[in-house]
Coordinates of C-alpha atoms in Angstrom, one line a residue:
X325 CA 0.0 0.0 0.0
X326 CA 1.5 3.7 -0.9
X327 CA 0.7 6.1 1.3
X328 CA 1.5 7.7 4.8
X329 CA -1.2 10.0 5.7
X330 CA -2.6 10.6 9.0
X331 CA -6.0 9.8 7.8
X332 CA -5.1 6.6 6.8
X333 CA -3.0 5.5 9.9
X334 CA -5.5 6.0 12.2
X335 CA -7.9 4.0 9.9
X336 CA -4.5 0.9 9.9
X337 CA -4.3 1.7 13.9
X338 CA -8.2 1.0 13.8
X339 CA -8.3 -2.0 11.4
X340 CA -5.5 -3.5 13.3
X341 CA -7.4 -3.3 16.5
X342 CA -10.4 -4.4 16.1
X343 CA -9.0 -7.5 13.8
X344 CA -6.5 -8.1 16.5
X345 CA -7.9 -11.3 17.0
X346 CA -7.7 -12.7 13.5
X347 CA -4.4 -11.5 13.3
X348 CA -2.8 -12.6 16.6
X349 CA -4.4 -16.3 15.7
X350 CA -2.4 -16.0 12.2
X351 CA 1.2 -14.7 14.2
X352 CA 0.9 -17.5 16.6
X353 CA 0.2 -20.3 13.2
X354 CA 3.2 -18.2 11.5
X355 CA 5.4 -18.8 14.5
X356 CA 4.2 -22.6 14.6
X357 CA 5.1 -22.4 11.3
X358 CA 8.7 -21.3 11.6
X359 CA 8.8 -24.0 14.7
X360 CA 7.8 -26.7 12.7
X361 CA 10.5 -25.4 9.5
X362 CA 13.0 -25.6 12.2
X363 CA 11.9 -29.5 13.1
X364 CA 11.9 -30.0 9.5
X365 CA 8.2 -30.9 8.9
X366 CA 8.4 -29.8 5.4
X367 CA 5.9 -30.1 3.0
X368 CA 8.3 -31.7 0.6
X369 CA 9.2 -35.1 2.8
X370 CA 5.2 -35.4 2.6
X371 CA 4.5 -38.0 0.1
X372 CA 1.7 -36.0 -1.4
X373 CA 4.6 -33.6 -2.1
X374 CA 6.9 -35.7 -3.6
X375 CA 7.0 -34.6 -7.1
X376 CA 8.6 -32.3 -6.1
X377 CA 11.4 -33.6 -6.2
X378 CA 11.1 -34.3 -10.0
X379 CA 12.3 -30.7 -10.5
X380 CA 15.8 -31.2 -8.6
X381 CA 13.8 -29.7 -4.8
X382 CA 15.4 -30.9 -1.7
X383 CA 15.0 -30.0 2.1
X384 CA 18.0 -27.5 1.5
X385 CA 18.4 -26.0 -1.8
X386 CA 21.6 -23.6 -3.0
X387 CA 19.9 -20.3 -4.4
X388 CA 23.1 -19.1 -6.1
X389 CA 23.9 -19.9 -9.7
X390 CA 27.2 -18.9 -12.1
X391 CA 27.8 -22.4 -13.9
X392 CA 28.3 -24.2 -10.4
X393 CA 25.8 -24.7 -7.6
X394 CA 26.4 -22.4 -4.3
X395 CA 25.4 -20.5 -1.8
X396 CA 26.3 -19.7 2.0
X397 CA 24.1 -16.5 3.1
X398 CA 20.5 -16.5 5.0
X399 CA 18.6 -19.4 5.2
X400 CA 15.4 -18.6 4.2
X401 CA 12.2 -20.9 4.2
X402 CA 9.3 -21.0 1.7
X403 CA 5.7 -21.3 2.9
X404 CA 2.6 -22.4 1.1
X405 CA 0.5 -19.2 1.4
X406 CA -3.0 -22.2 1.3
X407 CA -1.8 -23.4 4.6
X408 CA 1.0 -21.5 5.9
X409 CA 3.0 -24.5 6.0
X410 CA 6.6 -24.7 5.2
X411 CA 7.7 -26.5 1.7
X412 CA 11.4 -26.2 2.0
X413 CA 14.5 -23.8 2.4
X414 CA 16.8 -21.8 0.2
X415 CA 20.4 -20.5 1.1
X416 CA 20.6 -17.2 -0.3
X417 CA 23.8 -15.4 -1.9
X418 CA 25.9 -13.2 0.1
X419 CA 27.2 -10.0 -1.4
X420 CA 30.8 -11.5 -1.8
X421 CA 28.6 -14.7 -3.9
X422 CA 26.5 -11.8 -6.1
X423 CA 30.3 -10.3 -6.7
X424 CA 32.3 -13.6 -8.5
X425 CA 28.4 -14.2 -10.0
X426 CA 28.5 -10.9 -11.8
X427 CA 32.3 -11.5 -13.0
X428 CA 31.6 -15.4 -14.3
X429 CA 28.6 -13.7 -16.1
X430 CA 30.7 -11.0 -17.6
X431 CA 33.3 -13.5 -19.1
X432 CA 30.6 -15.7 -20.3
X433 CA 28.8 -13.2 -22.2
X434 CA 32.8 -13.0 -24.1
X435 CA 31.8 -16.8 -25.3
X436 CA 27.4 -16.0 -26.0
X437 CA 28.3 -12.8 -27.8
X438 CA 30.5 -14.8 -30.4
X439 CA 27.9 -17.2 -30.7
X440 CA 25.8 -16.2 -34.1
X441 CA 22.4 -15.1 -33.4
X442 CA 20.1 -17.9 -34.8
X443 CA 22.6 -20.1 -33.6
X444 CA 21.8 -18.5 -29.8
X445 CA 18.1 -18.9 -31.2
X446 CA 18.4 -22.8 -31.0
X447 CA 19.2 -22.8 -27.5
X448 CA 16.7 -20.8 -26.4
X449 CA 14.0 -23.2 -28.8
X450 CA 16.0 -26.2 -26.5
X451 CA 14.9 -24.0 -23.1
X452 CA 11.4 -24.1 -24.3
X453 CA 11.4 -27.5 -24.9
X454 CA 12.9 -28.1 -21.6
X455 CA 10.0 -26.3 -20.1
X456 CA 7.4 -28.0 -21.9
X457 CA 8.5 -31.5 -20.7
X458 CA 8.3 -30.2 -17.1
X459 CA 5.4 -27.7 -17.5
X460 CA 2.6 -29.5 -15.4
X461 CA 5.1 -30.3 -12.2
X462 CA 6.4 -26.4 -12.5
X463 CA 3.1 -25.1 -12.7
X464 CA 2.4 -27.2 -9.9
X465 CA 5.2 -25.7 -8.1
X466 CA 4.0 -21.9 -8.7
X467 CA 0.5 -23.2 -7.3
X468 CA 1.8 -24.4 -4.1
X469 CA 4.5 -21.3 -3.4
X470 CA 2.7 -18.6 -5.2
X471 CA -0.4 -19.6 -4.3
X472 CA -2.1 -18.8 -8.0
X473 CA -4.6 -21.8 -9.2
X474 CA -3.4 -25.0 -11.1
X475 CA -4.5 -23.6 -14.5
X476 CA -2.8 -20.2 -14.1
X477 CA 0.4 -21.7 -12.9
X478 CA 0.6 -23.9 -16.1
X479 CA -0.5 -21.0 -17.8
X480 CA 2.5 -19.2 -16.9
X481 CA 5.0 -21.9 -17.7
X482 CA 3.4 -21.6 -21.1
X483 CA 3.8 -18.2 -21.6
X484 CA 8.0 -18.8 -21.0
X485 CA 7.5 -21.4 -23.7
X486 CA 5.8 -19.3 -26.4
X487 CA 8.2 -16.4 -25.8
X488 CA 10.8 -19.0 -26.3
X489 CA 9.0 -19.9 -29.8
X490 CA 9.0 -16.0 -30.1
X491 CA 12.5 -15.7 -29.0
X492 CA 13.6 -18.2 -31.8
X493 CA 11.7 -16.4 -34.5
X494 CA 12.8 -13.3 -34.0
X495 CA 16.7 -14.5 -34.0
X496 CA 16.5 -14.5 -38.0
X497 CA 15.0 -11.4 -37.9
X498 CA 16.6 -8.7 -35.8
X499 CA 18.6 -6.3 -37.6
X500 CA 18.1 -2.0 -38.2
X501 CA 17.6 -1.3 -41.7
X502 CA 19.8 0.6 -45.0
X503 CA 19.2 4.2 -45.0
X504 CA 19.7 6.3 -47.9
X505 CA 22.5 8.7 -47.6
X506 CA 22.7 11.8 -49.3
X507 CA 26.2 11.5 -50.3
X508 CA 27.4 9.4 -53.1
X509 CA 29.3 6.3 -52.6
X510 CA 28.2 6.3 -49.2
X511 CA 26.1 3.9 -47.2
X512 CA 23.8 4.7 -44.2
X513 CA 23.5 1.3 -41.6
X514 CA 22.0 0.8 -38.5
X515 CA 23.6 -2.3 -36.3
X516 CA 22.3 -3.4 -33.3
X517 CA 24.6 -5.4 -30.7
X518 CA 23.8 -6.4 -27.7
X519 CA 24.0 -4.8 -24.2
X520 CA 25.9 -7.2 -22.3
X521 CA 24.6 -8.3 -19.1
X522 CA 20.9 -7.8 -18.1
X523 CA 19.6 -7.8 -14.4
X524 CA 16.4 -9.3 -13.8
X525 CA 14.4 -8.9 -11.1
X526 CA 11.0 -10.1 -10.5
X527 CA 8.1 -10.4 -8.6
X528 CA 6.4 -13.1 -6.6
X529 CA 2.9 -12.7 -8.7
X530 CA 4.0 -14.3 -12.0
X531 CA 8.0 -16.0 -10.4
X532 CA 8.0 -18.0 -13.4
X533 CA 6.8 -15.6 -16.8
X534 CA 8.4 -12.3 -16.3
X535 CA 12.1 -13.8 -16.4
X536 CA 11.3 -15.7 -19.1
X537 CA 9.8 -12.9 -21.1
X538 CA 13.1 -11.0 -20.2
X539 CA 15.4 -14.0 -20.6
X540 CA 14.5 -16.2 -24.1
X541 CA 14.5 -12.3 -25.2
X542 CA 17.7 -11.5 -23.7
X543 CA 19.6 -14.3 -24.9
X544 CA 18.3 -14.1 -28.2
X545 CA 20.0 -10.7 -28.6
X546 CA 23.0 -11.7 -27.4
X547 CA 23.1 -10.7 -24.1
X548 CA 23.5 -13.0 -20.7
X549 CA 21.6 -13.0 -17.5
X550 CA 21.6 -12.5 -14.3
X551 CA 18.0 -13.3 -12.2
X552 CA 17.2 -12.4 -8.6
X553 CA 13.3 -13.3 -8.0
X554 CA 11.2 -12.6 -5.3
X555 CA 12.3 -13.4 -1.9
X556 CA 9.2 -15.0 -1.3
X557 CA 9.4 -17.7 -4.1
X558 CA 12.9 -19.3 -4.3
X559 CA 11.8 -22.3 -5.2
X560 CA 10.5 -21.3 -8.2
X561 CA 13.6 -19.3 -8.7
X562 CA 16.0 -22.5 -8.4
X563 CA 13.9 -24.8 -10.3
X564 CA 13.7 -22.7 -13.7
X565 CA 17.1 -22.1 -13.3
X566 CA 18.0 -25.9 -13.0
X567 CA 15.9 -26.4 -16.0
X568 CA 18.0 -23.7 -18.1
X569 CA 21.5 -24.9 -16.8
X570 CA 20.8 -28.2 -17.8
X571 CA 20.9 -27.2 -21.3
X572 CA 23.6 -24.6 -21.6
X573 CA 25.5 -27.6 -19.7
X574 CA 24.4 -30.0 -22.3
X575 CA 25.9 -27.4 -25.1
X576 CA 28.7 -26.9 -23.5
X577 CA 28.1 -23.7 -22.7
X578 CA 28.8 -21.3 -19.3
X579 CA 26.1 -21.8 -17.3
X580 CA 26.8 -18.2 -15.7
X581 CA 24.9 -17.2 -19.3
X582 CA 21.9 -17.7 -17.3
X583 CA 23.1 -17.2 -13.7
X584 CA 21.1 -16.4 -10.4
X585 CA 21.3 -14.6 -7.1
X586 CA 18.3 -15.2 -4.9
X587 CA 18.3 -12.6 -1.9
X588 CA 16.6 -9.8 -1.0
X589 CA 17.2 -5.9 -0.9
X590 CA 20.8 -6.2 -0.8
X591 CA 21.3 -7.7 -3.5
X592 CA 18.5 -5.7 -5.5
X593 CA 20.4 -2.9 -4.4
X594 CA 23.9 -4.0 -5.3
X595 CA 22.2 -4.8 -9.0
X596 CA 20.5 -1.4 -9.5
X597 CA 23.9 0.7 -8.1
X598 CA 26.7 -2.2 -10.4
X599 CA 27.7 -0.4 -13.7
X600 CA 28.4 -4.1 -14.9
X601 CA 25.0 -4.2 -14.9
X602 CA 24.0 -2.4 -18.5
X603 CA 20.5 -3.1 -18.2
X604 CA 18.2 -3.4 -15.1
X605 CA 14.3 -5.1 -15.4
X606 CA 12.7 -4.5 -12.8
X607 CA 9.2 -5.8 -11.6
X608 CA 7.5 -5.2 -8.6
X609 CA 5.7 -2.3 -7.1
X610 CA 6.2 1.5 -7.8
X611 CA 7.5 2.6 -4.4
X612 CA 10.6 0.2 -4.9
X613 CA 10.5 0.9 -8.7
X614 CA 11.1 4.7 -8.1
X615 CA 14.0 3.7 -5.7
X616 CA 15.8 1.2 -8.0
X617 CA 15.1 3.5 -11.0
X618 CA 16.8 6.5 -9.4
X619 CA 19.9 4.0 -8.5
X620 CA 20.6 3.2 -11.9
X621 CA 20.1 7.1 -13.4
X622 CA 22.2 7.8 -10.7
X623 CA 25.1 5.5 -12.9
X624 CA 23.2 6.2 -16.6
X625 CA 22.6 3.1 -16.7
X626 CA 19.5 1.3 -18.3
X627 CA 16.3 0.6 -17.1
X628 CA 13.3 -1.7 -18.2
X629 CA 10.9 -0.8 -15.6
X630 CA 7.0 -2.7 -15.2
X631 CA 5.6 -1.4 -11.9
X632 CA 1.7 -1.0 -10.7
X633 CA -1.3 -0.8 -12.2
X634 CA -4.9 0.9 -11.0
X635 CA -6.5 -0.6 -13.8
X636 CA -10.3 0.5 -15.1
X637 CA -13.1 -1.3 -17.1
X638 CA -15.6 1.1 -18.4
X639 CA -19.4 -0.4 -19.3
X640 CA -21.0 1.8 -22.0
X641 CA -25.5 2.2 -22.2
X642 CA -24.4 -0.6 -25.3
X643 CA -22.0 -2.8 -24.1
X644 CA -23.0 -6.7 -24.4
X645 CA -23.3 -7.5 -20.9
X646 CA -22.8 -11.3 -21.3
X647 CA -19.0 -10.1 -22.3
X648 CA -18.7 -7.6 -19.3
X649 CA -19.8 -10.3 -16.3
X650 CA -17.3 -12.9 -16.9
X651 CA -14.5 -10.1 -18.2
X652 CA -14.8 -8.1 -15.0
X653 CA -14.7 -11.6 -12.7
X654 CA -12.1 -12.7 -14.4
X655 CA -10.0 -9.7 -14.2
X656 CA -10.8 -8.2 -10.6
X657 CA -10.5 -12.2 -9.2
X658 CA -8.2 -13.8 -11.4
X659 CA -5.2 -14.6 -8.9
X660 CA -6.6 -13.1 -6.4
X661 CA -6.0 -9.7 -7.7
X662 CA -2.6 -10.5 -7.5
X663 CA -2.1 -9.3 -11.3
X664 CA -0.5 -6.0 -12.3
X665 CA -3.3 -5.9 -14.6
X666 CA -6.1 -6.6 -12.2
X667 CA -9.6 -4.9 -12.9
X668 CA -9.3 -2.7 -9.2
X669 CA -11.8 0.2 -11.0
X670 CA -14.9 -0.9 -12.8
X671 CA -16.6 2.4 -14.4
X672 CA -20.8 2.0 -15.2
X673 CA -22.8 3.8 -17.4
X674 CA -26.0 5.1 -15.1
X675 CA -28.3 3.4 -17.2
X676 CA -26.9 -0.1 -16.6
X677 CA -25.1 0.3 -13.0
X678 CA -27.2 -1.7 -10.5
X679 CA -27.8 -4.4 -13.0
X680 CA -24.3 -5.0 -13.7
X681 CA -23.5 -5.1 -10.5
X682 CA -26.2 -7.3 -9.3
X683 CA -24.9 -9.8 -12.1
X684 CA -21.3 -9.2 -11.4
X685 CA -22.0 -10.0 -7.5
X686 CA -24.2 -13.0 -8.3
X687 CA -21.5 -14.2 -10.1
X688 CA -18.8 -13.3 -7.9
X689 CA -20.2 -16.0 -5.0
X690 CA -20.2 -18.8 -7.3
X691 CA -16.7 -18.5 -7.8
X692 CA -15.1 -21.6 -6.1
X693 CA -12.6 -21.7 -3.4
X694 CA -10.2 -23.8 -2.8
X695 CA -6.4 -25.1 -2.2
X696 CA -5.1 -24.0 -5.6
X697 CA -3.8 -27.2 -7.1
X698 CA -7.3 -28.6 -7.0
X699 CA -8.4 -28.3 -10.6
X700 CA -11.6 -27.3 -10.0
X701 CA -10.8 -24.6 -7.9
X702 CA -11.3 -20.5 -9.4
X703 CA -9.5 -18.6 -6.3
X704 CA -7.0 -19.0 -4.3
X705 CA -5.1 -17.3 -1.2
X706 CA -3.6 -14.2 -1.2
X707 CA 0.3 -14.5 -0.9
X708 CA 1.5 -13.4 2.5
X709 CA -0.5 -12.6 5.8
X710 CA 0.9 -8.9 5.1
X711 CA -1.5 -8.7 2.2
X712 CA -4.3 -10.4 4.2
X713 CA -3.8 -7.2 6.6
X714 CA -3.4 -4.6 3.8
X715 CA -6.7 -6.0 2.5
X716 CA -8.4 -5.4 5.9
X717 CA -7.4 -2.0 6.0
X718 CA -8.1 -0.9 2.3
X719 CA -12.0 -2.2 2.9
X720 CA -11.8 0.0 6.5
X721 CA -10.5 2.9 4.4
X722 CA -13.3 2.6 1.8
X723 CA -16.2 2.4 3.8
X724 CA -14.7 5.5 6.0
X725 CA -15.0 7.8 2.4
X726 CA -18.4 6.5 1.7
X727 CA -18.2 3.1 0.2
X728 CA -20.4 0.6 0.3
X729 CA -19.4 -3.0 0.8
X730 CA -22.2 -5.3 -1.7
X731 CA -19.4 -8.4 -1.8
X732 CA -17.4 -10.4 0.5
X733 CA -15.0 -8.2 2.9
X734 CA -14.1 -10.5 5.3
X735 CA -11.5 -12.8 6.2
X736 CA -12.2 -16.5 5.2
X737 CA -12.1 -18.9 8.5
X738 CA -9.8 -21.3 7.2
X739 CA -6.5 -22.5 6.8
X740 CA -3.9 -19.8 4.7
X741 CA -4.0 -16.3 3.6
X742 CA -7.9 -16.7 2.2
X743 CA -10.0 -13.6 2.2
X744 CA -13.7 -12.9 0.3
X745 CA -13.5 -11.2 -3.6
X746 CA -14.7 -7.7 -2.4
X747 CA -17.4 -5.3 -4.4
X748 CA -17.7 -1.9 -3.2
X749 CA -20.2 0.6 -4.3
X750 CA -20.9 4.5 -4.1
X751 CA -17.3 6.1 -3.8
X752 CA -16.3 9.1 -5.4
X753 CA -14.0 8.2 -8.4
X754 CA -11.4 10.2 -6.9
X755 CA -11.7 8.5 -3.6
X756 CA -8.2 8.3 -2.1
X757 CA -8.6 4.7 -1.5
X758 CA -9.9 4.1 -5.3
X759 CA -6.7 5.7 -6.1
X760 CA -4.5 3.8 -3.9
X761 CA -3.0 0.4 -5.5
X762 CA -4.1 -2.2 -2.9
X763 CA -2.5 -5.8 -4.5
X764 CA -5.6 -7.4 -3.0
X765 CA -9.0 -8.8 -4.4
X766 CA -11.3 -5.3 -4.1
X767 CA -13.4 -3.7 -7.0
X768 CA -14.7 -0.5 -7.0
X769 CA -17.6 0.4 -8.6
X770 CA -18.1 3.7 -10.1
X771 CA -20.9 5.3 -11.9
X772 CA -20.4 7.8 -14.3
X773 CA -22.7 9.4 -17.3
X774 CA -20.6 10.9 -20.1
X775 CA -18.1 9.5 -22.5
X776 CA -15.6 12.5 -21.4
X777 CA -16.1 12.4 -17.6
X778 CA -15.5 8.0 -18.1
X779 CA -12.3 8.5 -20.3
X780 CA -10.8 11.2 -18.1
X781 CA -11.7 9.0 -14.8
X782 CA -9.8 6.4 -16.3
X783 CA -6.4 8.9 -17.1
X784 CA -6.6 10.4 -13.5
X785 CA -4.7 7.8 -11.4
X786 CA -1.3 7.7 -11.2
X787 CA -0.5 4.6 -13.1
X788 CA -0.8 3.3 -17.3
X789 CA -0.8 0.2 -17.1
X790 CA -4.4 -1.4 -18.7
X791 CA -7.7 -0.8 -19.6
X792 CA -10.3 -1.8 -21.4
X793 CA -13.8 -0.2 -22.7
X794 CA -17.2 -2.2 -23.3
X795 CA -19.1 -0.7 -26.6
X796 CA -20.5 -1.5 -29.5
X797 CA -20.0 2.0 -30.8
X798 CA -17.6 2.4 -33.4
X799 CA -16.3 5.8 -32.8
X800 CA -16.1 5.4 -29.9
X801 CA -13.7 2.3 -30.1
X802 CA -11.5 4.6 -31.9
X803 CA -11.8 7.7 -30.0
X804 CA -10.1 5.3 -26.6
X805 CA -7.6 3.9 -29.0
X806 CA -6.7 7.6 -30.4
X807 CA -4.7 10.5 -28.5
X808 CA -7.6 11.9 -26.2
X809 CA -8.3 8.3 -25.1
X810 CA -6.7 6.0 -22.8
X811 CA -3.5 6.7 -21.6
X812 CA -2.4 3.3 -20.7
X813 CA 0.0 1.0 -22.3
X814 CA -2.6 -1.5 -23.4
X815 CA -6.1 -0.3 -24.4
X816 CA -8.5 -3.2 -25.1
X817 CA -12.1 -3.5 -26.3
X818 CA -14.7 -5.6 -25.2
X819 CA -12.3 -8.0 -23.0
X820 CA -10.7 -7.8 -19.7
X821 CA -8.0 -6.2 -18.5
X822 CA -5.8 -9.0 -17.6
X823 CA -4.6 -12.2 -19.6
X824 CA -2.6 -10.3 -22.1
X825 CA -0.8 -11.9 -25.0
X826 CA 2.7 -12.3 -25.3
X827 CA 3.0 -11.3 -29.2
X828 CA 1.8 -7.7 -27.9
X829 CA 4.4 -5.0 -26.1
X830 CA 3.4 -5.6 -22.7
X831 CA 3.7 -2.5 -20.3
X832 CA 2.7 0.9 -18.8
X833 CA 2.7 4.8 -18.8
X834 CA 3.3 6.7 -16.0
X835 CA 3.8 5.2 -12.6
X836 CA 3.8 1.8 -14.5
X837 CA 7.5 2.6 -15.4
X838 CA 7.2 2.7 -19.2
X839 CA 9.1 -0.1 -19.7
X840 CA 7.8 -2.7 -22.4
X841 CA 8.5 -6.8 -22.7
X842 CA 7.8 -9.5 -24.8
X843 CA 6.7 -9.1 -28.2
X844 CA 6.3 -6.3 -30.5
X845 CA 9.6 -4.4 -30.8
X846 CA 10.3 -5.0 -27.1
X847 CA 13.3 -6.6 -28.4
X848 CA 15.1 -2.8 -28.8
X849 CA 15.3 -2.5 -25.1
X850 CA 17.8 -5.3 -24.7
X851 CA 20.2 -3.9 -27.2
X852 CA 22.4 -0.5 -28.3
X853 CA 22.0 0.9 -31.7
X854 CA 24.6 2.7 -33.6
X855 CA 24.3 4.7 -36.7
X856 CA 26.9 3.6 -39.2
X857 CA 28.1 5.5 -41.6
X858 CA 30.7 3.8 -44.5
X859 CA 32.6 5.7 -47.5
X860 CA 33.4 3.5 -50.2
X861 CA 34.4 6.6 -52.6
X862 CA 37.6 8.1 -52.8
X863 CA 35.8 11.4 -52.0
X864 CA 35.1 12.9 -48.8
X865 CA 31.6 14.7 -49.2
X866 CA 30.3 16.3 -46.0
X867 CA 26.9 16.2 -44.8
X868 CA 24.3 19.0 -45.6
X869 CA 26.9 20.1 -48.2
X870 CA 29.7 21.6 -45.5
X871 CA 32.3 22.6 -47.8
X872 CA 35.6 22.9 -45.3
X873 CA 38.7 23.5 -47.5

């Protein structure tokens, strides 16, 4: 949550209070939790657990790679946020580990950059193959540590494999084009090289599809890679990375082309502040965004930045409503609003408000709920108890400015970080709290009137990530697509929000970063350009006819 006002934390001093109760209950299962990590009840010797193993898992794991296996820093454990349980531990890198990483990186981009570039695009096809024959046990994996259903953690292996297929494509195909030159017997080039070493550091939302995004794209381009994920899912972290190693070892290549650090804000730090480091992508939230960001101007170095989003669906007088009820579940309780393109505003025309939401709320408690890796489950638990408490306070806050809670709101007595998909009605669009990124499951409902007063609601917050419009109105499509529209990096029609595909830029104005990944052109951020000019006269004719004699 962003934020410090007084306002607001009286209203967390309040929330805390009266949910002290819920909370303490949660501490005291955390520290049983950390009791029973210590006596080594991990989920992973349960024989339920076992595949785990199939992707290389133990009790301890090493969370340092550079072509060999290591690590000697903090001990962290990684808890299942269904149950709270503890799955296994991680030894993260010390500062002195990130150091040789870094230098074994460095000499192995000397052997990757050599390498021709749709000769580099069949190793990256070999990753993705890699990934396909271990997609359902990863997936798994992302279920039980990131908490996100079956089908989304699957989803998200997948979307490493088709940006892999991407990846390979697009290694015939980069290149800057011939320019004419005004001078004769000259020739005007552009050639694009490689950076050098990328830094990658991602989020615990998606642990598994945002480095691959950056990395089959990275190495395609030439350039090697260094990952630090989210403290909070080193498993995930170590698992793709033994996938990768294993075929860069089976090429005979360094296996510190795809290294990895896993740590926490130290070793962020020492990424966004190393000048080795010639490009930083960074994902996570836009208060840490802003820091890391101004760490690596600080050096001029490069930045690929994908921060929050307060992303808005608007429902025109002629939208098809059997499009907007699933779109607007999907999106505001799709991984538990966990997304960075998560439906947190959805804007009504007057004349179809209250039956929208009285469809959208109907719908919202048949969504089932369940331990993620059930199939059949639709919503999971949120990630940590911190968000379970940020949640609590962000529904205090909105009923305090006039909100009106028609959905859920409560903590789910169970097991895990569970809380009820939250509607809430009647707050002003410019609502503090509707302004305010909460990572949590809460939609707010607006009701507007005019095409203007909708599109300019939708501009107003402080992020560009997505948004989408539902219309059948032609001009109007083109009206949100065109410069007076929607200032967000991805501006849909008549679908959600979230579940965005990885032939498209993906990314965000604003406080998003403005940082884009995957397809499109995305590739231009991992590498330099330089103008080339080459004289193959025996004259020397000087641009915009200079005559110096």
């Amino acid at each position: 949550m962003h934020g410090g006002s007084a306002p607001m934390q009286r209203c967390l001093t309040l929330t805390l209070a009266w949910h002290s109760r819920l909370l303490l209950r949660k501490e005291i299962a955390s520290v049983r939790c950390h009791q029973s990590a210590a006596m080594s009840s991990l989920l992973i010797n349960q024989p339920k657990y076992s595949w785990l193993k199939e992707l290389g898992l133990s009790e301890d794991n090493l969370g340092v790679y550079n072509g060999s296996w290591g690590g000697s820093g903090e001990v962290v454990t990684s808890y299942c946020p269904a149950n709270n349980e503890p799955i296994a531990r991680v030894t993260q890198a010390t500062l002195a580990e990130y150091e040789e990483t870094v230098q074994k990186a460095r000499e192995a981009w000397k052997v990757w950059a050599d390498i021709p570039a749709p000769k580099r695009g069949e190793i990256v096809r070999q990753i993705g193959d890699a990934l396909r024959k271990k997609i359902k046990v990863l997936g798994s994996l992302v279920s039980l540590e990131m908490g996100k259903i079956y089908v989304e953690g699957v989803g998200e292996v997948q979307e490493y494999v088709d940006v892999c297929d991407y990846a390979v494509g697009l290694s015939r195909m980069i290149g800057g084009p011939i320019l004419p030159s005004e001078r004769p017997g000259h020739a005007l080039l552009e050639q694009w090289n490689p950076v050098g070493l990328v830094g990658i550091i991602t989020a615990f939302n998606f642990p598994v599809a945002v480095y691959g995004w950056n990395n089959a794209i990275a190495l395609t381009c030439g350039n090697v890679c260094l990952w630090k994920g989210a403290p909070t899912t080193p498993l995930t972290s170590v698992a793709v990375t033994k996938i990768v190693a294993e075929v860069l070892e089976q090429n005979n290549l360094p296996g510190a082309i795809c290294s990895m650090t896993c740590g926490g804000a130290d070793i962020g730090t020492a990424m966004a502040k190393d000048e080795r480091v010639d490009l930083l992508s960074f994902t996570g939230s836009t208060h840490v965004g802003k820091l890391v960001a101004m760490m690596v101007q600080e050096r001029f170095g490069r930045k690929l930045l994908e921060l929050g989003g307060n992303n808005a669906i608007i429902v025109f007088e002629d939208a098809d409503l059997n499009l907007v009820v699933p779109s607007a579940v999907f999106a505001s309780v799709g991984t538990a609003g966990q997304r960075c393109t998560t439906t947190r505003r959805l804007m009504l025309h007057e004349s179809v408000h209250d039956k929208v939401v009285e469809r959208v709320a109907k719908a919202y408690k048949q969504v089932r709920i369940g331990d993620p890796w059930d199939p059949s489950t639709l919503y999971g638990p949120l990630h940590t108890i911190q968000a379970v408490e940020q949640y609590l306070a962000a529904i205090e806050q909105a009923k305090q400015q006039g909100g009106t809670v028609v959905c859920g709101g409560k903590v789910m007595d169970r097991p895990g970080n569970y809380v009820e998909p939250t509607i809430i009605t009647g707050l002003p669009h410019d609502a503090p709290i509707v302004h305010t990124e909460t990572f949590v499951p809460i939609l707010y409902v607006l009701k507007f009137n005019t095409e203007e007063e909708a599109f300019a609601w939708n501009n107003e917050v402080k992020q560009g990530l997505s948004s989408s419009i539902f219309t059948k109105d032609l001009g109007r499509v083109f009206r949100w697509m065109g410069p007076k529209g929607s200032d967000c990096g991805i501006v849909n029609v008549n679908i959600p929000t979230s579940g965005a595909e990885i032939g498209g830029a993906f990314g965000g104005e604003k406080h998003t970063g403005g940082g884009r990944e995957s397809g499109s052109d995305s590739w231009k951020q991992y590498m330099r350009r330089s103008t080339c000019t080459i004289n193959y006269s025996k004259d020397l004719p000087l641009a915009q006819g200079i005559k110096f004699e």
